[in-house]
Short mmCIF file of C-alpha atoms and ligand atoms in Angstrom, two decimals:
data_model
loop_
_atom_site.label_atom_id
_atom_site.label_comp_id
_atom_site.label_asym_id
_atom_site.label_seq_id
_atom_site.Cartn_x
_atom_site.Cartn_y
_atom_site.Cartn_z
CA MET A 1 10.05 -17.79 3.08
CA SER A 2 12.93 -15.81 1.73
CA ALA A 3 12.10 -13.59 -1.22
CA ILE A 4 13.59 -13.75 -4.69
CA VAL A 5 15.44 -10.49 -5.23
CA ILE A 6 14.39 -8.67 -8.41
CA ASP A 7 17.65 -7.50 -9.92
CA GLY A 8 16.85 -4.13 -11.49
CA LYS A 9 20.45 -3.42 -12.33
CA ALA A 10 20.86 -6.57 -14.43
CA LEU A 11 17.51 -6.13 -16.14
CA ALA A 12 18.28 -2.48 -16.92
CA ALA A 13 21.57 -3.52 -18.55
CA LYS A 14 19.66 -6.02 -20.70
CA VAL A 15 17.07 -3.41 -21.71
CA LYS A 16 19.78 -0.88 -22.62
CA GLU A 17 21.57 -3.51 -24.71
CA GLN A 18 18.33 -4.14 -26.62
CA VAL A 19 17.84 -0.40 -27.10
CA ARG A 20 21.42 -0.03 -28.38
CA ALA A 21 20.90 -2.83 -30.92
CA LYS A 22 17.67 -1.21 -32.20
CA ALA A 23 19.22 2.28 -32.30
CA LYS A 24 22.05 0.98 -34.48
CA LYS A 25 19.54 0.07 -37.16
CA LEU A 26 18.05 3.57 -37.40
CA ASN A 27 19.06 5.93 -40.19
CA ALA A 28 20.05 8.66 -37.70
CA GLN A 29 21.14 8.78 -34.06
CA PRO A 30 18.41 9.34 -31.45
CA GLY A 31 19.02 12.63 -29.64
CA LEU A 32 18.14 13.59 -26.06
CA ALA A 33 18.37 17.12 -24.62
CA VAL A 34 18.64 17.29 -20.84
CA ILE A 35 18.03 20.60 -19.09
CA ILE A 36 19.21 21.14 -15.54
CA VAL A 37 18.61 24.40 -13.70
CA GLY A 38 20.49 25.38 -10.55
CA ASP A 39 22.91 23.30 -8.50
CA ASN A 40 20.87 20.60 -6.77
CA PRO A 41 23.46 17.85 -6.11
CA ALA A 42 20.92 15.00 -6.49
CA SER A 43 19.78 16.41 -9.85
CA ARG A 44 23.41 16.59 -10.97
CA VAL A 45 23.87 12.87 -10.18
CA TYR A 46 20.71 11.98 -12.14
CA VAL A 47 21.71 14.08 -15.14
CA ASN A 48 25.21 12.54 -15.22
CA GLY A 49 23.57 9.10 -15.13
CA LYS A 50 21.35 9.96 -18.10
CA LYS A 51 24.33 11.19 -20.09
CA LYS A 52 26.14 7.90 -19.42
CA ASP A 53 23.05 5.90 -20.42
CA CYS A 54 22.86 7.80 -23.72
CA GLU A 55 26.49 6.93 -24.45
CA GLU A 56 25.82 3.27 -23.68
CA CYS A 57 22.83 3.22 -26.01
CA GLY A 58 24.62 5.03 -28.85
CA PHE A 59 22.47 8.17 -28.53
CA PHE A 60 23.46 11.77 -29.03
CA SER A 61 22.89 13.76 -25.86
CA GLN A 62 23.16 17.45 -25.16
CA GLU A 63 23.13 18.93 -21.70
CA TYR A 64 21.92 22.45 -20.92
CA ALA A 65 23.12 23.47 -17.46
CA LEU A 66 21.38 26.75 -16.64
CA SER A 67 22.09 28.94 -13.66
CA GLY A 68 19.62 29.08 -10.78
CA THR A 69 18.83 32.69 -11.72
CA THR A 70 17.46 31.74 -15.16
CA SER A 71 13.97 33.13 -15.75
CA GLN A 72 10.87 31.17 -16.70
CA GLN A 73 10.87 32.99 -20.06
CA GLU A 74 14.47 32.01 -20.84
CA LEU A 75 13.73 28.38 -20.05
CA LEU A 76 10.58 28.42 -22.20
CA GLU A 77 12.55 29.92 -25.08
CA LEU A 78 15.17 27.18 -24.86
CA ILE A 79 12.46 24.51 -24.90
CA GLY A 80 10.86 26.25 -27.89
CA LYS A 81 14.13 26.00 -29.83
CA LEU A 82 14.67 22.36 -28.88
CA ASN A 83 11.10 21.57 -29.96
CA GLU A 84 12.05 22.62 -33.49
CA ARG A 85 15.38 20.80 -33.77
CA GLN A 86 15.46 17.69 -35.94
CA ASP A 87 18.45 16.15 -34.15
CA ILE A 88 16.64 16.28 -30.79
CA ASP A 89 13.98 13.58 -30.32
CA GLY A 90 13.44 13.89 -26.58
CA ILE A 91 13.54 16.81 -24.15
CA LEU A 92 13.89 16.26 -20.46
CA VAL A 93 13.76 18.93 -17.78
CA GLN A 94 15.30 17.61 -14.58
CA LEU A 95 12.94 18.15 -11.65
CA PRO A 96 12.60 19.72 -9.17
CA LEU A 97 13.10 23.18 -10.68
CA PRO A 98 14.10 26.05 -8.39
CA GLU A 99 11.19 27.78 -6.66
CA GLN A 100 10.72 30.68 -9.08
CA PHE A 101 9.56 28.36 -11.87
CA ASP A 102 6.05 27.32 -12.76
CA GLU A 103 6.87 23.64 -13.27
CA GLN A 104 3.59 22.75 -14.96
CA GLU A 105 3.96 25.53 -17.52
CA VAL A 106 7.49 24.33 -18.29
CA LEU A 107 6.38 20.71 -18.75
CA ARG A 108 3.50 21.80 -20.99
CA ALA A 109 5.94 23.71 -23.21
CA ILE A 110 7.65 20.47 -24.28
CA ARG A 111 6.13 19.24 -27.51
CA PRO A 112 4.19 16.05 -26.67
CA ASP A 113 6.09 13.99 -29.27
CA LYS A 114 9.35 14.92 -27.49
CA ASP A 115 8.00 14.40 -23.96
CA VAL A 116 10.08 11.32 -23.10
CA ASP A 117 9.26 11.64 -19.38
CA CYS A 118 5.52 11.41 -20.20
CA PHE A 119 4.61 14.37 -17.99
CA HIS A 120 2.70 16.46 -20.56
CA PRO A 121 -1.09 16.45 -19.96
CA TYR A 122 -1.61 15.19 -23.53
CA ASN A 123 0.50 12.09 -22.87
CA VAL A 124 -0.94 11.62 -19.38
CA GLY A 125 -4.41 11.69 -20.98
CA LYS A 126 -3.40 9.06 -23.52
CA LEU A 127 -2.02 6.91 -20.71
CA MET A 128 -5.31 7.24 -18.86
CA ILE A 129 -7.47 6.10 -21.80
CA GLY A 130 -5.06 3.31 -22.75
CA GLU A 131 -3.87 4.70 -26.10
CA GLU A 132 -0.45 3.73 -27.37
CA GLY A 133 2.26 6.29 -26.62
CA TYR A 134 4.89 7.21 -24.09
CA LEU A 135 4.82 5.47 -20.73
CA PRO A 136 6.19 7.19 -17.62
CA CYS A 137 9.64 5.82 -16.81
CA THR A 138 9.42 4.73 -13.17
CA PRO A 139 6.00 2.98 -13.31
CA SER A 140 6.78 1.32 -16.64
CA GLY A 141 10.10 0.13 -15.20
CA VAL A 142 8.16 -1.51 -12.37
CA MET A 143 5.82 -3.21 -14.86
CA ARG A 144 8.78 -4.49 -16.87
CA MET A 145 10.32 -6.00 -13.73
CA LEU A 146 7.09 -7.82 -12.89
CA GLU A 147 6.83 -9.12 -16.44
CA GLU A 148 10.44 -10.28 -16.53
CA TYR A 149 10.06 -12.23 -13.29
CA GLY A 150 6.79 -13.81 -14.42
CA VAL A 151 4.62 -12.05 -11.84
CA GLU A 152 1.02 -12.12 -13.10
CA VAL A 153 -0.79 -8.83 -12.50
CA ALA A 154 -4.26 -9.61 -13.92
CA GLY A 155 -6.77 -10.32 -11.19
CA LYS A 156 -4.30 -9.47 -8.42
CA HIS A 157 -4.88 -6.92 -5.71
CA CYS A 158 -2.24 -4.21 -6.10
CA VAL A 159 -1.77 -1.62 -3.40
CA VAL A 160 0.16 1.50 -4.38
CA VAL A 161 1.30 3.67 -1.49
CA GLY A 162 1.77 7.22 -2.80
CA ARG A 163 -0.32 9.25 -5.25
CA SER A 164 2.12 11.61 -6.92
CA ASN A 165 1.73 12.48 -10.60
CA ILE A 166 5.10 10.97 -11.47
CA VAL A 167 4.91 7.68 -9.59
CA GLY A 168 1.84 6.65 -7.58
CA LYS A 169 -1.00 7.68 -9.93
CA PRO A 170 0.54 6.42 -13.20
CA GLN A 171 1.66 3.23 -11.43
CA ALA A 172 -1.94 2.56 -10.42
CA ILE A 173 -3.13 3.24 -14.00
CA LEU A 174 -0.58 0.86 -15.53
CA MET A 175 -1.61 -1.87 -13.10
CA LEU A 176 -5.27 -1.24 -13.86
CA ARG A 177 -4.48 -1.47 -17.56
CA LYS A 178 -3.07 -4.95 -16.83
CA HIS A 179 -6.39 -5.87 -15.15
CA ALA A 180 -5.37 -5.66 -11.50
CA THR A 181 -7.71 -4.47 -8.78
CA VAL A 182 -5.93 -1.39 -7.47
CA THR A 183 -5.98 0.46 -4.17
CA ILE A 184 -4.15 3.78 -3.89
CA CYS A 185 -3.02 4.88 -0.44
CA HIS A 186 -1.69 8.26 0.68
CA SER A 187 -1.02 10.38 3.74
CA ARG A 188 -4.74 10.51 4.65
CA THR A 189 -5.34 6.75 4.37
CA SER A 190 -6.80 5.82 7.73
CA ASP A 191 -5.33 2.35 8.23
CA LEU A 192 -2.31 1.99 5.99
CA ALA A 193 -1.14 -1.29 7.55
CA ASP A 194 -4.50 -2.91 6.99
CA GLN A 195 -4.62 -1.81 3.34
CA CYS A 196 -1.06 -3.00 2.70
CA ARG A 197 -1.79 -6.44 4.21
CA ARG A 198 -4.44 -6.97 1.50
CA ALA A 199 -1.86 -6.57 -1.27
CA ASP A 200 -0.73 -9.38 -3.54
CA ILE A 201 1.57 -6.78 -5.07
CA LEU A 202 2.62 -3.86 -2.87
CA VAL A 203 4.30 -0.79 -4.36
CA ALA A 204 5.83 1.68 -1.90
CA ALA A 205 6.40 5.16 -3.36
CA VAL A 206 6.39 7.56 -0.43
CA GLY A 207 9.87 8.65 0.56
CA ARG A 208 9.87 7.62 4.24
CA THR A 209 12.53 5.25 5.48
CA GLY A 210 11.11 2.35 7.47
CA LEU A 211 7.45 3.01 6.58
CA ILE A 212 6.67 -0.54 5.41
CA THR A 213 7.36 -3.11 8.11
CA ALA A 214 6.95 -6.90 7.92
CA ASP A 215 3.65 -6.87 9.83
CA MET A 216 2.16 -4.78 6.96
CA VAL A 217 2.98 -7.41 4.34
CA LYS A 218 1.02 -10.54 3.50
CA GLU A 219 2.97 -13.80 3.39
CA GLY A 220 4.09 -14.37 -0.22
CA ALA A 221 3.33 -10.84 -1.46
CA VAL A 222 5.44 -9.18 -4.16
CA VAL A 223 7.02 -6.01 -2.74
CA ILE A 224 8.30 -3.21 -4.97
CA ASP A 225 10.18 -0.37 -3.31
CA VAL A 226 10.28 2.75 -5.50
CA ALA A 227 11.59 5.14 -2.86
CA MET A 228 15.09 6.57 -2.79
CA ASN A 229 15.76 7.92 0.66
CA ARG A 230 18.89 8.57 2.68
CA ASN A 231 18.99 6.99 6.14
CA GLU A 232 20.72 8.53 9.16
CA GLN A 233 24.08 7.22 7.94
CA GLY A 234 23.50 8.85 4.56
CA LYS A 235 23.03 5.46 2.90
CA LEU A 236 20.53 5.09 0.04
CA CYS A 237 17.46 3.12 1.14
CA GLY A 238 13.78 2.67 0.35
CA ASP A 239 10.49 2.82 2.27
CA VAL A 240 10.54 -0.91 2.99
CA CYS A 241 12.30 -2.51 5.97
CA TYR A 242 14.14 -4.77 3.57
CA GLU A 243 15.59 -7.49 5.82
CA GLU A 244 12.40 -8.30 7.69
CA VAL A 245 10.07 -7.94 4.69
CA ALA A 246 12.31 -10.17 2.55
CA GLN A 247 11.51 -13.00 5.02
CA LYS A 248 7.80 -12.78 4.15
CA ALA A 249 7.65 -11.63 0.54
CA SER A 250 7.90 -13.90 -2.50
CA TYR A 251 9.72 -11.24 -4.57
CA ILE A 252 11.32 -7.99 -3.47
CA THR A 253 13.25 -5.14 -5.08
CA PRO A 254 16.40 -3.86 -3.36
CA VAL A 255 17.37 -0.20 -2.95
CA PRO A 256 19.74 0.56 -4.56
CA GLY A 257 19.74 -1.76 -7.57
CA GLY A 258 15.99 -2.11 -8.03
CA VAL A 259 13.59 0.40 -9.54
CA GLY A 260 16.20 3.20 -9.95
CA PRO A 261 18.21 1.59 -12.79
CA MET A 262 14.98 0.52 -14.49
CA THR A 263 13.70 4.11 -14.53
CA ARG A 264 16.84 5.13 -16.41
CA ALA A 265 16.53 2.23 -18.86
CA MET A 266 12.91 3.13 -19.62
CA LEU A 267 13.99 6.69 -20.45
CA MET A 268 16.29 5.22 -23.08
CA GLU A 269 13.43 3.14 -24.46
CA ASN A 270 11.25 6.23 -24.66
CA THR A 271 13.99 8.16 -26.47
CA LEU A 272 14.35 5.32 -28.98
CA TYR A 273 10.56 5.35 -29.46
CA ALA A 274 10.71 9.13 -30.02
CA ALA A 275 13.39 8.74 -32.68
CA GLN A 276 11.39 6.00 -34.41
CA SER A 277 8.25 8.12 -34.35
CA HIS A 278 10.26 10.98 -35.92
CA GLY A 279 11.05 8.68 -38.84
CA LYS A 280 14.70 8.00 -37.98
P1 LIG B 301 5.95 12.76 -3.47
O1 LIG B 301 5.53 13.59 -4.63
O2 LIG B 301 6.49 13.41 -2.24
O3 LIG B 301 4.70 11.85 -3.05
C1 LIG B 301 4.75 11.05 -1.90
C2 LIG B 301 3.40 10.40 -1.71
O4 LIG B 301 3.46 9.65 -0.50
C3 LIG B 301 2.24 11.37 -1.58
O5 LIG B 301 1.16 10.93 -2.36
C4 LIG B 301 1.91 11.33 -0.09
O6 LIG B 301 0.54 11.49 0.19
C5 LIG B 301 2.31 9.94 0.29
N1 LIG B 301 2.62 9.82 1.71
C6 LIG B 301 3.36 10.65 2.47
N2 LIG B 301 3.42 10.21 3.75
C7 LIG B 301 2.67 9.08 3.77
C8 LIG B 301 2.33 8.17 4.80
N3 LIG B 301 2.77 8.31 6.05
N4 LIG B 301 1.55 7.12 4.50
C9 LIG B 301 1.08 6.95 3.23
N5 LIG B 301 1.37 7.77 2.22
C10 LIG B 301 2.17 8.83 2.49
O7 LIG B 301 7.06 11.71 -3.91
P2 LIG B 301 7.32 10.98 -5.33
O8 LIG B 301 7.93 11.94 -6.24
O9 LIG B 301 6.13 10.20 -5.73
O10 LIG B 301 8.47 9.96 -4.87
C11 LIG B 301 8.23 8.96 -3.90
C12 LIG B 301 9.54 8.27 -3.59
O11 LIG B 301 10.00 7.63 -4.78
C13 LIG B 301 10.67 9.21 -3.16
O12 LIG B 301 11.49 8.51 -2.25
C14 LIG B 301 11.44 9.44 -4.44
O13 LIG B 301 12.80 9.76 -4.22
C15 LIG B 301 11.30 8.09 -5.10
N6 LIG B 301 11.42 8.08 -6.56
C16 LIG B 301 12.18 7.10 -7.08
C17 LIG B 301 12.31 6.98 -8.44
C18 LIG B 301 13.15 5.88 -8.98
O14 LIG B 301 13.55 5.93 -10.13
N7 LIG B 301 13.39 4.84 -8.20
C19 LIG B 301 11.66 7.88 -9.29
C20 LIG B 301 10.83 8.86 -8.73
C21 LIG B 301 10.73 8.95 -7.34
P3 LIG B 301 -0.29 12.87 -0.08
O15 LIG B 301 -0.54 12.88 -1.55
O16 LIG B 301 -1.50 12.71 0.72
O17 LIG B 301 0.61 13.99 0.36
#
């Protein structure tokens, strides 16, 4: 078998086009504030990407590039001001923050109705109990890909490798909400290969190049690679050994061009949702 490649780039372009069309019909432009602290080169690339996405979707975006010596108090004050601004619907703080910051306190300072990343405990709680609201960008991007390619989730065994608050855990919750049976694996899982082989849908979200090999994948499984790693040549790659796994899987996401662009598109959807919920 040779897997069907799930084209995240093409699907993200379609989603952004839909967002743009809906945004045009609003009575005011959706606005996104993006805060970046310090000079992490990867964060800079992500923030530039978000700015470009906002332009494509017809949103207003404002970047706040703060020096690495900014204090927690200064950052909290900025968030406080943005919370009150009518032209700003969504506030995003690019992670990771430099070491001196208490990241959780910063994320909690964002007003839940402007929390387009869905990291605030209030929104995470709503996600957990299945109430309507923001969905976290990366996991909801994965769900959208599965839906678009007609992959049924209900009744399937989904194995999520990774249990972070931004990817693994919410991914498992979204799959559970769609009636999958879900296994979450992590660094203490005793037989990762054995768990992975049970998956109808396998999601790799670890950050280790080459972790998922073909012998860990069931024939015909759907394989989603969330990771964004750099290999020894500095090339962007995922956790999955793509070439060999593509011979066994029924569907597979590439890296780059898979989950990454979908994460960005889902942020635009969340910002549109924020603007709508603010009565724009
Ligand atoms: P993270 O916070 O470092 O979490 C990694 C998870 O992997 C942890 O739960 C860890 O387990 C687990 N793990 C580590 N080694 C393992 C092993 N040998 N076997 C099984 N599990 C193992 O990372 P993250 O923020 O979730 O990100 C994961 C990857 O996704 C990274 O490559 C990141 O760059 C990428 N990412 C991509 C997007 C996108 O848009 N495509 C968005 C976000 C993140 P413990 O909990 O036990 O430590």
